[in-house]
Amino acid sequence: MQLKNILQEFGLEADFKTEQISAGYINQTYKLTGERSYVLQRLNTNVFRQPEIVAGNIRAAANYLSVHHPDYIFLSPVKSRDGTEMVYDSDGFPWRLFPYIANTITINKVETEAEAFNAASGFARLTKNLEGADSSLFHPTINRFHDLGWRYQQFEEALSNASLERKNEAAEYIDTCQRHIYLVDRYRALITSGDLKLRIMHNDTKINNILFDATTRKDVCVIDLDTLMPGYFIYDLGDMIRTFVSPVDEEVKDASEISVRRNIYDAVVRGYLSEMKDQLTEKEKSAVEFSGQMMTYIMGLRMLTDFLNGDIYYQTTYPKQNLVRARNQLRLLDMLS
Ligand code: GN1
Ligand code: MG
């Protein structure tokens, strides 16, 4: 399907400069530069099997926020000529269009405490502002997405089906994953205790999912809302710890460059609590350290699982990329535990 036809469905002429944006492992994303600029995205339906749920959650959030927090900047998709948020191409893939917010940038690594603080308070504000929204309007876009027990089970399944070659290549990391199984037990205990409250979470709070003002470096708005759904605060805070604290991003080739910057760690937590301190219970607050360990571990598990499965989930551009990603997560996990 040509972009031109999609744009027509959104009532736009095709006189844009189009470039593919390569960030993200799941969807295909294009920046359209013209008199008005946009971001056009094809949703990956192998991952998001019910795109209408994705759209429904975003719609529910947008409706609530526009009434209760009208000054909060929330990036809703542009409606098509038919009034829908998605346009399906001839192959059955849904496309969405977002306004491009001028003078904003994304970053792939955090340089300063202020960036960490601002981003963390930005993601926290999303959850805080949605407190009070009717939770029955939100549904999981991916079932058991951050359920650590489930992800460990998927890892074990992949392990029993993997080729000998892949298992050998991954031996060291398989071992590391197995060594940290106590985190799965801790996760299960925490969830069954009922101490964590279900809230509307972003669920993909890596540093490049927030727009910063290019000049002031203040957070402007969160993006990539495909996994906006019910979850626990440890998912968002933990994913920030995972992606903010190291001076290098999760794709780094040389793992010796990975480290935990304690000042950044503290800034993330401070930023998150600056918005959420009155919402979180004391018991929830005692899970802060666990959140970073759990989310780093779950990503390591998922990346390794995908490597063992033959790279069927995350987009890759070179062989063993998933193994490199998993290695990096597990190295970071060792430093966080
Ligand atoms: C995926 O494609 P992207 O970058 O938005 C993944 C996240 C992982 C992330 C790892 C739906 O997100 O869970 O944290 O890669 N999203 C999905 O960088 O699986
Ligand atoms: Mg995402």
Short mmCIF file of C-alpha atoms and ligand atoms in Angstrom, two decimals:
data_model
loop_
_atom_site.label_atom_id
_atom_site.label_comp_id
_atom_site.label_asym_id
_atom_site.label_seq_id
_atom_site.Cartn_x
_atom_site.Cartn_y
_atom_site.Cartn_z
CA MET A 1 0.00 0.00 0.00
CA GLN A 2 1.37 3.37 -0.96
CA LEU A 3 1.75 6.08 1.62
CA LYS A 4 -0.08 8.37 -0.78
CA ASN A 5 -3.30 6.37 -0.46
CA ILE A 6 -3.06 6.29 3.31
CA LEU A 7 -2.54 10.03 3.45
CA GLN A 8 -5.57 10.54 1.25
CA GLU A 9 -7.66 8.68 3.79
CA PHE A 10 -6.50 11.23 6.32
CA GLY A 11 -7.44 14.02 3.96
CA LEU A 12 -3.84 14.96 3.16
CA GLU A 13 -2.08 15.49 -0.17
CA ALA A 14 1.16 13.62 -0.62
CA ASP A 15 3.50 16.61 -0.88
CA PHE A 16 5.63 15.65 2.11
CA LYS A 17 9.26 14.84 2.47
CA THR A 18 9.09 11.34 3.93
CA GLU A 19 11.77 9.67 6.01
CA GLN A 20 11.61 6.46 7.98
CA ILE A 21 12.49 6.86 11.63
CA SER A 22 14.39 3.83 12.76
CA ALA A 23 13.88 4.03 16.53
CA GLY A 24 11.62 1.30 17.92
CA TYR A 25 11.70 -2.44 17.43
CA ILE A 26 8.05 -3.03 16.65
CA ASN A 27 6.22 -0.55 14.44
CA GLN A 28 7.21 1.19 11.20
CA THR A 29 7.36 4.92 11.67
CA TYR A 30 7.76 7.77 9.19
CA LYS A 31 8.26 11.45 9.64
CA LEU A 32 6.38 13.57 7.12
CA THR A 33 7.76 17.05 6.72
CA GLY A 34 5.66 19.69 5.01
CA GLU A 35 3.84 22.91 5.75
CA ARG A 36 2.47 20.97 8.70
CA SER A 37 4.49 17.98 9.78
CA TYR A 38 3.27 14.60 10.98
CA VAL A 39 4.38 11.22 12.16
CA LEU A 40 2.79 8.32 10.31
CA GLN A 41 2.97 4.87 11.79
CA ARG A 42 2.04 1.36 10.76
CA LEU A 43 1.05 -0.72 13.73
CA ASN A 44 2.61 -4.18 13.92
CA THR A 45 -0.37 -6.51 14.17
CA ASN A 46 1.78 -9.54 14.96
CA VAL A 47 2.52 -7.80 18.24
CA PHE A 48 -0.68 -5.82 18.71
CA ARG A 49 -3.24 -8.37 17.65
CA GLN A 50 -6.20 -6.19 18.52
CA PRO A 51 -5.39 -2.71 17.24
CA GLU A 52 -8.87 -1.53 18.22
CA ILE A 53 -7.92 -2.05 21.86
CA VAL A 54 -4.82 0.12 21.39
CA ALA A 55 -6.96 2.84 19.85
CA GLY A 56 -9.67 2.44 22.49
CA ASN A 57 -7.28 2.90 25.42
CA ILE A 58 -5.78 6.03 23.89
CA ARG A 59 -9.26 7.38 23.19
CA ALA A 60 -10.38 6.69 26.77
CA ALA A 61 -7.31 8.47 28.13
CA ALA A 62 -7.70 11.42 25.76
CA ASN A 63 -11.35 11.85 26.70
CA TYR A 64 -10.65 11.78 30.41
CA LEU A 65 -7.65 14.08 30.24
CA SER A 66 -9.36 16.66 28.06
CA VAL A 67 -12.03 17.07 30.73
CA HIS A 68 -10.00 16.73 33.93
CA HIS A 69 -6.57 18.01 32.86
CA PRO A 70 -7.20 20.23 29.86
CA ASP A 71 -3.72 21.81 30.00
CA TYR A 72 -1.93 18.48 29.93
CA ILE A 73 -0.39 17.79 26.52
CA PHE A 74 -1.51 14.36 25.32
CA LEU A 75 -0.71 13.22 21.82
CA SER A 76 -3.91 11.90 20.26
CA PRO A 77 -3.96 10.52 16.74
CA VAL A 78 -5.39 12.63 13.92
CA LYS A 79 -8.81 11.37 12.82
CA SER A 80 -9.27 10.07 9.30
CA ARG A 81 -11.89 11.42 6.89
CA ASP A 82 -14.22 8.72 8.24
CA GLY A 83 -13.63 9.86 11.81
CA THR A 84 -11.54 6.82 12.80
CA GLU A 85 -8.12 6.82 14.47
CA MET A 86 -6.75 4.15 12.16
CA VAL A 87 -6.82 3.52 8.44
CA TYR A 88 -6.34 -0.03 7.22
CA ASP A 89 -4.19 -0.65 4.15
CA SER A 90 -4.91 -3.29 1.53
CA ASP A 91 -2.77 -5.80 3.47
CA GLY A 92 -4.89 -5.29 6.57
CA PHE A 93 -2.35 -3.24 8.54
CA PRO A 94 -3.62 -0.25 10.49
CA TRP A 95 -1.94 3.15 10.09
CA ARG A 96 -2.10 6.12 12.43
CA LEU A 97 -1.19 9.72 11.98
CA PHE A 98 0.08 12.00 14.75
CA PRO A 99 0.75 15.71 14.63
CA TYR A 100 4.46 16.42 14.82
CA ILE A 101 5.22 18.67 17.76
CA ALA A 102 7.59 21.38 16.59
CA ASN A 103 10.83 22.16 18.39
CA THR A 104 10.94 18.85 20.22
CA ILE A 105 13.58 16.15 20.23
CA THR A 106 13.98 12.63 21.51
CA ILE A 107 17.17 11.37 23.10
CA ASN A 108 18.59 7.85 23.30
CA LYS A 109 20.63 8.38 26.39
CA VAL A 110 20.34 10.58 29.40
CA GLU A 111 23.15 13.06 29.88
CA THR A 112 22.02 15.04 32.89
CA GLU A 113 20.17 14.63 36.16
CA ALA A 114 17.69 17.25 34.97
CA GLU A 115 16.78 15.13 31.93
CA ALA A 116 16.25 12.09 34.15
CA PHE A 117 14.18 14.04 36.64
CA ASN A 118 12.05 15.74 33.99
CA ALA A 119 11.36 12.56 32.04
CA ALA A 120 10.49 10.62 35.19
CA SER A 121 8.12 13.31 36.38
CA GLY A 122 6.62 13.41 32.87
CA PHE A 123 5.81 9.69 32.86
CA ALA A 124 4.59 9.89 36.44
CA ARG A 125 2.24 12.74 35.56
CA LEU A 126 0.55 10.58 32.94
CA THR A 127 -0.41 7.96 35.53
CA LYS A 128 -1.27 10.57 38.12
CA ASN A 129 -3.54 12.48 35.76
CA LEU A 130 -5.32 9.28 34.80
CA GLU A 131 -6.03 8.40 38.41
CA GLY A 132 -9.81 8.58 38.59
CA ALA A 133 -10.42 7.49 34.99
CA ASP A 134 -12.86 4.61 34.61
CA SER A 135 -10.53 1.62 34.55
CA SER A 136 -13.13 -0.58 32.86
CA LEU A 137 -12.48 1.43 29.68
CA PHE A 138 -8.86 0.23 29.53
CA HIS A 139 -7.87 -3.23 28.35
CA PRO A 140 -4.55 -5.03 27.90
CA THR A 141 -3.14 -4.47 24.42
CA ILE A 142 -0.77 -7.39 24.98
CA ASN A 143 -1.78 -9.98 27.54
CA ARG A 144 0.55 -10.49 30.49
CA PHE A 145 2.97 -8.03 28.93
CA HIS A 146 5.06 -7.38 32.04
CA ASP A 147 4.15 -10.53 33.94
CA LEU A 148 7.60 -11.73 34.94
CA GLY A 149 6.43 -15.27 35.73
CA TRP A 150 4.94 -15.58 32.27
CA ARG A 151 8.05 -14.18 30.60
CA TYR A 152 10.21 -16.66 32.47
CA GLN A 153 7.95 -19.45 31.31
CA GLN A 154 8.29 -18.26 27.71
CA PHE A 155 12.07 -18.22 28.14
CA GLU A 156 12.01 -21.83 29.36
CA GLU A 157 9.85 -22.85 26.43
CA ALA A 158 12.21 -21.15 23.98
CA LEU A 159 15.09 -22.90 25.66
CA SER A 160 13.56 -26.31 25.16
CA ASN A 161 12.81 -25.60 21.48
CA ALA A 162 15.99 -23.74 20.54
CA SER A 163 18.61 -25.05 18.14
CA LEU A 164 21.77 -26.39 19.71
CA GLU A 165 23.75 -23.70 17.94
CA ARG A 166 21.76 -20.85 19.44
CA LYS A 167 21.79 -22.46 22.85
CA ASN A 168 25.57 -22.75 22.73
CA GLU A 169 26.00 -19.17 21.61
CA ALA A 170 23.76 -17.97 24.41
CA ALA A 171 25.05 -20.33 27.12
CA GLU A 172 26.50 -17.64 29.37
CA TYR A 173 23.36 -15.52 29.25
CA ILE A 174 21.03 -18.46 29.75
CA ASP A 175 22.95 -19.15 32.90
CA THR A 176 22.64 -15.55 34.07
CA CYS A 177 18.88 -15.62 33.50
CA GLN A 178 18.56 -18.80 35.49
CA ARG A 179 20.67 -17.38 38.31
CA HIS A 180 18.25 -14.51 38.77
CA ILE A 181 15.13 -16.64 39.04
CA TYR A 182 14.69 -15.40 42.63
CA LEU A 183 13.37 -12.18 41.06
CA VAL A 184 10.49 -14.19 39.61
CA ASP A 185 9.62 -15.46 43.08
CA ARG A 186 9.83 -11.97 44.49
CA TYR A 187 7.60 -10.69 41.71
CA ARG A 188 4.98 -13.35 42.35
CA ALA A 189 5.02 -12.65 46.07
CA LEU A 190 4.64 -8.95 45.50
CA ILE A 191 1.72 -9.34 43.10
CA THR A 192 -0.15 -11.86 45.24
CA SER A 193 0.33 -9.72 48.35
CA GLY A 194 -2.08 -7.21 46.82
CA ASP A 195 0.23 -4.39 47.93
CA LEU A 196 0.52 -2.91 44.45
CA LYS A 197 -2.38 -0.95 43.08
CA LEU A 198 -3.45 -1.39 39.47
CA ARG A 199 -3.08 1.94 37.67
CA ILE A 200 -2.99 3.11 34.09
CA MET A 201 0.64 2.80 33.07
CA HIS A 202 2.58 3.70 29.97
CA ASN A 203 4.50 0.41 30.02
CA ASP A 204 7.28 1.48 27.67
CA THR A 205 8.97 4.35 29.44
CA LYS A 206 12.31 4.18 27.79
CA ILE A 207 14.02 7.48 27.40
CA ASN A 208 13.25 7.87 23.72
CA ASN A 209 9.52 7.67 24.40
CA ILE A 210 9.30 11.18 25.77
CA LEU A 211 9.59 14.40 23.80
CA PHE A 212 11.84 17.13 25.15
CA ASP A 213 11.73 20.77 24.26
CA ALA A 214 14.76 21.28 22.00
CA THR A 215 15.68 24.53 23.70
CA THR A 216 14.76 24.15 27.37
CA ARG A 217 15.19 20.35 27.57
CA LYS A 218 11.99 20.17 29.62
CA ASP A 219 9.70 17.20 28.95
CA VAL A 220 6.85 18.13 26.64
CA CYS A 221 4.81 14.96 26.27
CA VAL A 222 5.03 11.21 26.31
CA ILE A 223 4.79 9.27 23.06
CA ASP A 224 4.32 5.64 21.98
CA LEU A 225 1.08 4.90 23.77
CA ASP A 226 0.52 1.41 22.37
CA THR A 227 0.98 -0.20 25.74
CA LEU A 228 -1.03 2.34 27.72
CA MET A 229 -3.03 -0.09 29.85
CA PRO A 230 -3.56 -1.24 33.41
CA GLY A 231 -0.38 -2.24 35.24
CA TYR A 232 1.77 -1.50 38.28
CA PHE A 233 3.97 1.50 38.93
CA ILE A 234 7.05 -0.75 39.09
CA TYR A 235 6.73 -1.27 35.32
CA ASP A 236 7.17 2.40 34.46
CA LEU A 237 9.63 3.37 37.13
CA GLY A 238 11.63 0.19 36.52
CA ASP A 239 11.82 0.72 32.77
CA MET A 240 13.12 4.23 33.39
CA ILE A 241 15.79 3.01 35.76
CA ARG A 242 16.70 0.41 33.13
CA THR A 243 17.09 2.88 30.30
CA PHE A 244 18.25 6.03 32.09
CA VAL A 245 21.03 4.99 34.43
CA SER A 246 23.60 3.70 31.99
CA PRO A 247 25.65 6.23 30.00
CA VAL A 248 25.17 4.08 26.86
CA ASP A 249 21.98 2.80 25.26
CA GLU A 250 20.71 -0.76 25.20
CA GLU A 251 22.21 -1.49 21.76
CA VAL A 252 25.80 -0.73 22.80
CA LYS A 253 28.38 -3.00 21.16
CA ASP A 254 30.97 -2.77 23.91
CA ALA A 255 29.35 -3.95 27.13
CA SER A 256 32.18 -2.59 29.24
CA GLU A 257 30.72 0.88 28.66
CA ILE A 258 27.64 -0.03 30.70
CA SER A 259 27.50 1.32 34.20
CA VAL A 260 25.05 2.58 36.81
CA ARG A 261 25.25 6.30 37.40
CA ARG A 262 23.96 6.64 40.93
CA ASN A 263 23.20 10.33 40.57
CA ILE A 264 20.98 9.59 37.57
CA TYR A 265 19.32 6.73 39.42
CA ASP A 266 18.48 9.06 42.27
CA ALA A 267 17.20 11.72 39.87
CA VAL A 268 14.83 9.20 38.22
CA VAL A 269 13.39 8.17 41.55
CA ARG A 270 13.12 11.76 42.76
CA GLY A 271 11.45 12.81 39.52
CA TYR A 272 8.95 9.96 39.70
CA LEU A 273 8.12 10.61 43.34
CA SER A 274 7.80 14.34 42.75
CA GLU A 275 4.48 13.50 41.10
CA MET A 276 3.54 10.17 42.63
CA LYS A 277 4.60 10.39 46.27
CA ASP A 278 1.06 10.95 47.53
CA GLN A 279 -0.43 8.27 45.31
CA LEU A 280 1.96 5.46 46.20
CA THR A 281 1.58 3.61 49.48
CA GLU A 282 4.59 2.99 51.75
CA LYS A 283 4.57 -0.65 50.67
CA GLU A 284 4.71 0.40 47.04
CA LYS A 285 7.58 2.75 47.76
CA SER A 286 9.56 -0.10 49.24
CA ALA A 287 9.47 -1.80 45.79
CA VAL A 288 11.44 1.00 44.09
CA GLU A 289 14.74 -0.87 43.98
CA PHE A 290 13.01 -4.06 42.86
CA SER A 291 11.37 -2.19 40.00
CA GLY A 292 14.68 -1.49 38.25
CA GLN A 293 15.92 -5.03 38.74
CA MET A 294 12.68 -6.58 37.58
CA MET A 295 12.36 -4.53 34.41
CA THR A 296 16.00 -4.97 33.43
CA TYR A 297 15.62 -8.68 33.99
CA ILE A 298 12.37 -8.98 32.03
CA MET A 299 13.92 -7.22 29.02
CA GLY A 300 16.99 -9.43 29.17
CA LEU A 301 14.71 -12.47 29.30
CA ARG A 302 12.57 -11.26 26.41
CA MET A 303 15.54 -10.43 24.21
CA LEU A 304 17.22 -13.73 24.95
CA THR A 305 13.96 -15.58 24.37
CA ASP A 306 13.68 -13.94 20.98
CA PHE A 307 17.23 -14.90 20.12
CA LEU A 308 16.53 -18.51 21.11
CA ASN A 309 13.34 -18.44 19.04
CA GLY A 310 15.26 -17.32 15.95
CA ASP A 311 14.56 -13.56 16.09
CA ILE A 312 10.85 -13.57 15.40
CA TYR A 313 9.65 -10.71 17.61
CA TYR A 314 11.99 -7.72 17.71
CA GLN A 315 13.18 -6.15 14.50
CA THR A 316 16.88 -6.73 13.97
CA THR A 317 19.39 -5.32 11.51
CA TYR A 318 22.31 -7.69 12.06
CA PRO A 319 22.77 -11.29 13.22
CA LYS A 320 22.94 -11.85 16.99
CA GLN A 321 21.55 -8.40 17.69
CA ASN A 322 19.10 -9.85 20.19
CA LEU A 323 21.95 -11.60 21.92
CA VAL A 324 23.83 -8.30 22.21
CA ARG A 325 20.71 -6.65 23.58
CA ALA A 326 20.19 -9.45 26.10
CA ARG A 327 23.84 -9.38 27.14
CA ASN A 328 23.59 -5.64 27.80
CA GLN A 329 20.48 -6.00 29.93
CA LEU A 330 21.96 -8.81 31.96
CA ARG A 331 25.15 -6.90 32.55
CA LEU A 332 23.14 -3.96 33.79
CA LEU A 333 21.05 -6.29 35.94
CA ASP A 334 24.18 -7.57 37.66
CA MET A 335 25.07 -3.98 38.47
CA LEU A 336 21.61 -3.22 39.81
CA SER A 337 21.41 -6.31 42.04
C1 GN1 B 1 9.86 -2.57 22.34
O1 GN1 B 1 9.46 -0.97 19.78
P1 GN1 B 1 9.61 -0.24 21.04
O2 GN1 B 1 10.98 0.32 21.15
O3 GN1 B 1 8.56 0.78 21.27
C2 GN1 B 1 9.00 -3.33 23.33
C3 GN1 B 1 9.26 -2.87 24.75
C4 GN1 B 1 10.73 -2.98 25.07
C5 GN1 B 1 11.55 -2.27 24.01
C6 GN1 B 1 13.00 -2.54 24.24
C7 GN1 B 1 5.43 -3.89 22.37
O4 GN1 B 1 9.45 -1.24 22.29
O5 GN1 B 1 8.54 -3.66 25.64
O6 GN1 B 1 11.00 -2.37 26.28
O7 GN1 B 1 11.22 -2.68 22.69
N1 GN1 B 1 7.59 -3.16 22.99
C8 GN1 B 1 6.81 -4.20 22.77
O8 GN1 B 1 13.74 -1.50 23.74
O9 GN1 B 1 7.19 -5.35 22.88
MG MG B 2 6.83 0.84 22.31
#
